[in-house]
Short mmCIF file of C-alpha atoms in Angstrom, two decimals:
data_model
loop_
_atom_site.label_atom_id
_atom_site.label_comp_id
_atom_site.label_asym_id
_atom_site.label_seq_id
_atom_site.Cartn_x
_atom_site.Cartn_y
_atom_site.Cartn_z
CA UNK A 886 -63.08 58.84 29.36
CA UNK A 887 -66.43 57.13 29.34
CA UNK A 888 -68.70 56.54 32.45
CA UNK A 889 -70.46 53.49 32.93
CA UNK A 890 -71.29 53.65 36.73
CA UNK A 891 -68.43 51.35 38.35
CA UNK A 892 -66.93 50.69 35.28
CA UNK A 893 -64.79 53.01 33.05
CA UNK A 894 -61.52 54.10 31.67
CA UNK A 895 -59.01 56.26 32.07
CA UNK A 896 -55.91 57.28 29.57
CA UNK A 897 -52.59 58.64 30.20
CA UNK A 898 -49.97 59.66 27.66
CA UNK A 899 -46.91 60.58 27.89
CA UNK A 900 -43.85 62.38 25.25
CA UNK A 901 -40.83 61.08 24.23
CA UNK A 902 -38.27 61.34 21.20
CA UNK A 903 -38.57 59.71 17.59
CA UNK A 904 -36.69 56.85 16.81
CA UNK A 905 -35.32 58.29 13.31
CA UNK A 906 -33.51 61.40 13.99
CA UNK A 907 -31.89 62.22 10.59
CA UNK A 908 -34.61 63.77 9.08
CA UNK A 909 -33.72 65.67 6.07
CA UNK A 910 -36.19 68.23 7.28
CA UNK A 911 -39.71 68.17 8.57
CA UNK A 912 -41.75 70.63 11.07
CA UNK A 913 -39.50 70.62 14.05
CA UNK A 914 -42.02 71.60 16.31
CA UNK A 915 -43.28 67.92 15.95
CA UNK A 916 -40.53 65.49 16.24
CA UNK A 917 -41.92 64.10 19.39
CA UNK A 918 -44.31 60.67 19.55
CA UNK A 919 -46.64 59.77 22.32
CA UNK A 920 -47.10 56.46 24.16
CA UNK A 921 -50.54 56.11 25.17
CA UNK A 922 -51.62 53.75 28.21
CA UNK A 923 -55.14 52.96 29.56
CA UNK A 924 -56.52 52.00 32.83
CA UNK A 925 -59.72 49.97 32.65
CA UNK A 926 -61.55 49.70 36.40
CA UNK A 927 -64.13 48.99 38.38
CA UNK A 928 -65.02 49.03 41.51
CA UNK A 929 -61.87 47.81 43.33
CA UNK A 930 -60.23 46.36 40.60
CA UNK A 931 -58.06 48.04 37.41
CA UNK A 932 -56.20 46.41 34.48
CA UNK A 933 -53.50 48.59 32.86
CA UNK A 934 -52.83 48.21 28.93
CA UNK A 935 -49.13 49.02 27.75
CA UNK A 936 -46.65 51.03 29.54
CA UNK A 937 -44.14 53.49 28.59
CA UNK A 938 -40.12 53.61 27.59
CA UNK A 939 -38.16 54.95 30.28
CA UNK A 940 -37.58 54.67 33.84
CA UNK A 941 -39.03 57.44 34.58
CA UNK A 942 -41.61 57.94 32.44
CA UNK A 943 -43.07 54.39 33.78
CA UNK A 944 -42.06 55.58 37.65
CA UNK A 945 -45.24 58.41 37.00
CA UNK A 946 -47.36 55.27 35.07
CA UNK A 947 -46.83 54.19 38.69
CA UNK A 948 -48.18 57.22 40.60
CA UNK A 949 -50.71 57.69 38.26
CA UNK A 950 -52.39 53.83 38.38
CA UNK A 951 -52.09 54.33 42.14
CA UNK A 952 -54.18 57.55 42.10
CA UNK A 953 -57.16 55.48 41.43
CA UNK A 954 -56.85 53.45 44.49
CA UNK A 955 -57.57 50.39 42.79
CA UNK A 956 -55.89 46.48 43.33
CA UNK A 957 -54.02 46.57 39.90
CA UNK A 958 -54.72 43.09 38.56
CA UNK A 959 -53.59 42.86 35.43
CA UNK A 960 -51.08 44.11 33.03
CA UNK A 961 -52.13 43.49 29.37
CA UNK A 962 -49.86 43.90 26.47
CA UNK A 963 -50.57 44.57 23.40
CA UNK A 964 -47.59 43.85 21.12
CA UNK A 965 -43.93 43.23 21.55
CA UNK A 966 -42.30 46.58 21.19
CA UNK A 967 -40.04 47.84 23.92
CA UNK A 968 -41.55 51.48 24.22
CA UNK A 969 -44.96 49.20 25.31
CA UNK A 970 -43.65 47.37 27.94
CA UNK A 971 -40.45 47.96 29.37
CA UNK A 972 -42.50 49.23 32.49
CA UNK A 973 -43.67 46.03 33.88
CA UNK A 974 -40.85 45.65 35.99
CA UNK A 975 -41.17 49.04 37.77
CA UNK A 976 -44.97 48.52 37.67
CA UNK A 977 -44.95 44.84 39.63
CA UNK A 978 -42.74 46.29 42.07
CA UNK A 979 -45.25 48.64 42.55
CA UNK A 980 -48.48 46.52 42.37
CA UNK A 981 -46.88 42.53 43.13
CA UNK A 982 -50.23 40.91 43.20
CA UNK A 983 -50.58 42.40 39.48
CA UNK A 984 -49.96 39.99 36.30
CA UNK A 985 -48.70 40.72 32.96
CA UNK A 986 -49.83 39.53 30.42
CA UNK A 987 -50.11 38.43 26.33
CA UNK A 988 -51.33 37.03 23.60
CA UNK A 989 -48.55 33.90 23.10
CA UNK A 990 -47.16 35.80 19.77
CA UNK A 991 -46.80 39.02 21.14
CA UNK A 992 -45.48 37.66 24.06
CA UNK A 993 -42.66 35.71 22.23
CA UNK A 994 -42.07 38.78 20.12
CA UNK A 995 -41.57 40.72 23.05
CA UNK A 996 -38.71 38.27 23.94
CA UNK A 997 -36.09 39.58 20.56
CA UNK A 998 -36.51 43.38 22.56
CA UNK A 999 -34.91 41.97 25.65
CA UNK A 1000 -31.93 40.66 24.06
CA UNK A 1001 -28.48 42.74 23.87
CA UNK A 1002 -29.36 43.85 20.10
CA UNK A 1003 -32.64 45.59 20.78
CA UNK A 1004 -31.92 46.50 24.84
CA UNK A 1005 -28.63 48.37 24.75
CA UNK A 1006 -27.43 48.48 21.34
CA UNK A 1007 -30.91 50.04 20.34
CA UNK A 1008 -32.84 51.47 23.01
CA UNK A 1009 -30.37 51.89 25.13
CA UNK A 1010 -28.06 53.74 22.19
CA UNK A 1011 -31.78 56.34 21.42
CA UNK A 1012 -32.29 56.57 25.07
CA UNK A 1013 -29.02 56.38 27.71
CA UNK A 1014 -29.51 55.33 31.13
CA UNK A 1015 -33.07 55.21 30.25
CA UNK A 1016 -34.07 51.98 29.81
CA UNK A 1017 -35.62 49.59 32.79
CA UNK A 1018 -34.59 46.28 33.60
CA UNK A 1019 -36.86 44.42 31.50
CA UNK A 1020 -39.38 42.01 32.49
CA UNK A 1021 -41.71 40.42 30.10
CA UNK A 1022 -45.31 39.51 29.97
CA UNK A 1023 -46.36 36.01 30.22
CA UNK A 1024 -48.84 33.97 27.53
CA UNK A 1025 -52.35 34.60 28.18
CA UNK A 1026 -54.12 31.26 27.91
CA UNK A 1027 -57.16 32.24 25.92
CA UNK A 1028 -58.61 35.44 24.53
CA UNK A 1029 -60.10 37.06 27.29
CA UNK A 1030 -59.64 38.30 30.88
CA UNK A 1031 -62.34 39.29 33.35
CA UNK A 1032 -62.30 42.86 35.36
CA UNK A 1033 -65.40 42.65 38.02
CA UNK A 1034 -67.03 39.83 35.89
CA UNK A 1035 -66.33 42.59 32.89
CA UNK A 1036 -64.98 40.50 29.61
CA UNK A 1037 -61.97 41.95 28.31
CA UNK A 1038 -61.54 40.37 24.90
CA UNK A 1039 -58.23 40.01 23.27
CA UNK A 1040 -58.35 40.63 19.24
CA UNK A 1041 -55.60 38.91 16.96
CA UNK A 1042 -54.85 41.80 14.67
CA UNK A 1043 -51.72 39.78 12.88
CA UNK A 1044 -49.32 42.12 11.23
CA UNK A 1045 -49.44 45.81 12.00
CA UNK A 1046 -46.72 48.21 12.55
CA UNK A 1047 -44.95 44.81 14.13
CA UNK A 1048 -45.96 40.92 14.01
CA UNK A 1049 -48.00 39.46 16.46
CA UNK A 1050 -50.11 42.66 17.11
CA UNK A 1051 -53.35 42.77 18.97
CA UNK A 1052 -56.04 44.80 20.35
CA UNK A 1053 -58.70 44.75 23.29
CA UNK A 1054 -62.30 44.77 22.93
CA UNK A 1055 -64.00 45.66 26.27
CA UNK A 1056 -67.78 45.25 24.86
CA UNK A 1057 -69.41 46.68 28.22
CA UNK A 1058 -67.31 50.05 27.30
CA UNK A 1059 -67.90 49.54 23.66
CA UNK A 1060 -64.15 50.54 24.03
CA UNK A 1061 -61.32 49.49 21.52
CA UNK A 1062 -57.81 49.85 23.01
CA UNK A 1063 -55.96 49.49 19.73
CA UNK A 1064 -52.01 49.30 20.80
CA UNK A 1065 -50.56 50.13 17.25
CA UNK A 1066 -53.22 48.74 15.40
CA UNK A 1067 -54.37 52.63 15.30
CA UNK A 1068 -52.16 56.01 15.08
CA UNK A 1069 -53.98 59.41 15.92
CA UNK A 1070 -53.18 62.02 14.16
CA UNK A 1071 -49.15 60.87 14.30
CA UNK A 1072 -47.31 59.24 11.72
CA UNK A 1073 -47.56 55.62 11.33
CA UNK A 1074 -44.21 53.23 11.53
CA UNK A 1075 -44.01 50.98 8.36
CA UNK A 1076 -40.46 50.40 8.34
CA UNK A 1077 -41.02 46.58 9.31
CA UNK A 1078 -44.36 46.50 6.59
CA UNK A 1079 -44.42 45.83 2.95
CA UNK A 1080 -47.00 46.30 0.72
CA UNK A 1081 -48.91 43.38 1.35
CA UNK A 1082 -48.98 43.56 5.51
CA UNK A 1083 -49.44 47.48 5.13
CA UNK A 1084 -53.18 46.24 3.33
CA UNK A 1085 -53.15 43.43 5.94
CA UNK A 1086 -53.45 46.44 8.42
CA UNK A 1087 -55.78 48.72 6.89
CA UNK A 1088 -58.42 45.65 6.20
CA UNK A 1089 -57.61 44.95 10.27
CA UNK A 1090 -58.25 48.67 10.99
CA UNK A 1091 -61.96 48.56 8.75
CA UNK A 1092 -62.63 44.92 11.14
CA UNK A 1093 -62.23 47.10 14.16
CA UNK A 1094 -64.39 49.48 13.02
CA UNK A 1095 -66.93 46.83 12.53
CA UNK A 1096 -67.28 46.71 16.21
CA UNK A 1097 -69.04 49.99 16.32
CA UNK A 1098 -66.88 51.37 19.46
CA UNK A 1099 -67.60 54.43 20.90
CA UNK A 1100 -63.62 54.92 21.99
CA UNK A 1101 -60.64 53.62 20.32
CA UNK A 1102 -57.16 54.62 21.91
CA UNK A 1103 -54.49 54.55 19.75
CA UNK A 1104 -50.82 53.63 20.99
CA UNK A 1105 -49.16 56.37 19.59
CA UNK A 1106 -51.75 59.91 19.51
CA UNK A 1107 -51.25 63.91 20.32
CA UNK A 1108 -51.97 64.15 23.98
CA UNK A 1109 -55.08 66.22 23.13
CA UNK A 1110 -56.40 63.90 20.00
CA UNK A 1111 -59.96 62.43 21.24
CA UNK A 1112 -59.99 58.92 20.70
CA UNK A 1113 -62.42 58.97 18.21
CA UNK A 1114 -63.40 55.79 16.09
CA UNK A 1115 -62.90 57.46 13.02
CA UNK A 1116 -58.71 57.36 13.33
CA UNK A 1117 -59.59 53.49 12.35
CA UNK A 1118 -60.66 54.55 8.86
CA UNK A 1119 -57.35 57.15 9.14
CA UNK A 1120 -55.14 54.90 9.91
CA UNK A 1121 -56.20 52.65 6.91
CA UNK A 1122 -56.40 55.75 4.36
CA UNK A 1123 -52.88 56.57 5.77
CA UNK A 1124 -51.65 53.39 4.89
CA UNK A 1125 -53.03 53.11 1.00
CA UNK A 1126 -51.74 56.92 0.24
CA UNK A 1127 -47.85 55.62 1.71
CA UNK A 1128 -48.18 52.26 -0.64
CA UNK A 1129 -49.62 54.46 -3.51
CA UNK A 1130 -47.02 57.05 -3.26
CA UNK A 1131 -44.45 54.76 -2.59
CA UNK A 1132 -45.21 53.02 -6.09
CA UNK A 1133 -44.76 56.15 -8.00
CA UNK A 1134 -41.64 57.45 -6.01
CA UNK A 1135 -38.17 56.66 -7.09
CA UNK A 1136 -36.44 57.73 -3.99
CA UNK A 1137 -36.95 57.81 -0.34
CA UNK A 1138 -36.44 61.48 -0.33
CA UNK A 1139 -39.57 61.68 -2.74
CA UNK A 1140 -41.98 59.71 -0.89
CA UNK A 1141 -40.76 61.24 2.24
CA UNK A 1142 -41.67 64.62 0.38
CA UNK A 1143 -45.01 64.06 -1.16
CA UNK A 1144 -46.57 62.17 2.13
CA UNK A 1145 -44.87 64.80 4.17
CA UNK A 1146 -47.46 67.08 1.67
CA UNK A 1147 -50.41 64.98 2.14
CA UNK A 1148 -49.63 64.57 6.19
CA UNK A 1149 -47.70 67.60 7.37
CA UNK A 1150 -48.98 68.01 10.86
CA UNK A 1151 -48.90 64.73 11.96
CA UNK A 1152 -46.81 64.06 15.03
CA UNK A 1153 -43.39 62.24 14.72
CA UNK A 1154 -42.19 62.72 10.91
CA UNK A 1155 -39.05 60.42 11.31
CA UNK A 1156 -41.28 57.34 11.63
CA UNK A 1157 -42.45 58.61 8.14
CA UNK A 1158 -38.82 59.04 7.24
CA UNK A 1159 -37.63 55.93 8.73
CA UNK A 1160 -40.49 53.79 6.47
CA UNK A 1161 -39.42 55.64 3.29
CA UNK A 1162 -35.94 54.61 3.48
CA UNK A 1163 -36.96 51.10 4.24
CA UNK A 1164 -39.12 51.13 1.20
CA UNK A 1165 -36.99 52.51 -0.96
CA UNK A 1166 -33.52 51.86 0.24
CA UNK A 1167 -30.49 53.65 -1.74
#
C-alpha cells in the first residue's frame, strides 16, 4: 500500500481453483490462482476495482470495503471476465449509492459471461452453487472518474488475456491497477490469444511501464507477490518465451513441458496448460 496523506490504496486477494483441471502433471502445490481487487480512497470516499468469483468470496469483498468506513462510490471494471465481476450484485446491495462501471467494450464483453453458456454451463459447471446473480457494469462515458477531485484515468489496453481489456492510471498514486493486463508471478491465460495479440500485449505491458508507476497490481498474483512495476516487463518476457516455444513445439504436451521448465513456480499451471492445447490443438 502507498500513503499519500488522505489518499491511498489498499489490495485484497483472495484463492480460488484453476479453470483447466486436467493437467497432465504440474507442481500440485500450486494449482490455485488469485483474484486481486483494490480499494482506492480518500478521505470519505473509496472506488473498488474488480471483484471476485463466488458468493462468498465477494460476501468478505463486502466486509472488507466496509472496514474502511468509506461511501463506496464507484465500482470500476476492468475487463469482461466473470471471475472480475460477478460481485457487483452482492457489492450494490451492500453499498446502493455505489456505481459500476466500464469502459463501453469491456462492458459489452462482460454481457457474453452473463448468458446461459458462460453462467451455468461454465462457471457454474467449475464452481456449483457458487456463482452470484450477475449484474453488470454500465458504460463509462469518458476515460476518467474523479475520487476527492483525484483523476482516475481509464487506459484502453485492447487485446490482453481477453478483448476489450483495460487498466487504471491513478497519476496522484503513480499507481497502475492493471486487471489482466499484468500476471505476478502466476501463469498467464493465452488460450483466447494468438501470436499476433500475445505481441499486442507485451508492447501494451512496455506502454504501461512508460508511465513510471511506483505500484502496479496485477489481476491474477501470489497473495504475498509485491506489486512491483517490474512484473510489466515479466509479463511481456512471459509472453515472447510461450510464442517462441510454441513455434518450435509440435505438441501441446511439449510446450506445456518446456515453459513448465522455464516457469515452474508460477502459480496456476493449467492456465499454461489450457493455452498450449489451444495453440496446438490435437
Amino acid at each position: 500500500m502507498t500513503n499519500n496523506s488522505n489518499f491511498t490504496y489498499a489490495v485484497r486477494t483472495a484463492t480460488r481453483q484453476g479453470l483447466t483441471r486436467d493437467l497432465p502433471h504440474g507442481p500440485e502445490d500450486l494449482q490455485w490462482v488469485v483474484n486481486s481487487a483494490t480499494l482506492i480512497y480518500g478521505e470519505h470516499d473509496a472506488a473498488l476495482v474488480d471483484t471476485y468469483t463466488s458468493i462468498d468470496q465477494n460476501a468478505e469483498l463486502v466486509d472488507w470495503v466496509k472496514s474502511f468506513d468509506r461511501n463506496l462510490t464507484y465500482i470500476f471494471i476492468t475487463h469482461g471476465h466473470g471471475d472480475h465481476f460477478f460481485g457487483i450484485g452482492q457489492l450494490l446491495a451492500a453499498f446502493p449509492a455505489a456505481k459500476a462501471i466500464a469502459a463501453a467494450g469491456s462492458a459489452a464483453r462482460a454481457l457474453t459471461q452473463g448468458e446461459p453458456k458462460w453462467r451455468d454451463g461454465f462457471w457454474g459447471k467449475l464452481f456449483p452453487g457458487q456463482i452470484p446473480e450477475i449484474v453488470y457494469p454500465e458504460a463509462l462515458d469518458g476515460h476518467q472518474f474523479e475520487l476527492e477531485g483525484h483523476q482516475l484515468q481509464v487506459i484502453e489496453t485492447g487485446f490482453t488475456d481477453t478483448a476489450d481489456s483495460t487498466s487504471l492510471w491513478v497519476p496522484d498514486l503513480r499507481l497502475v491497477v492493471a486487471g489482466d493486463v499484468a500476471y505476478n508471478d502466476t501463469h498467464q491465460y493465452t488460450a483466447e490469444t494468438t501470436r499476433e495479440t500475445r505481441e499486442q500485449w507485451a508492447q501494451t505491458a512496455e506502454r504501461l511501464a512508460g508511465l513510471d508507476p511506483v505500484a502496479v497490481v496485477a489481476g491474477h498474483k501470489k497473495p504475498d507477490a509485491a506489486d512491483d512495476p517490474k512484473i510489466l516487463a515479466e509479463t511481456a518476457a512471459y509472453l515472447r518465451s510461450f510464442t517462441a516455444v510454441a513455434d518450435d513445439s509440435r505438441t501441446a504436451q511439449d510446450l506445456y513441458d518446456r515453459m513448465l521448465a522455464l516457469y515452474p513456480r508460477r502459480a496456476n499451471p493449467g492456465a499454461l496448460w489450457g493455452g498450449a492445447k489451444a495453440a496446438k490443438p490435437a
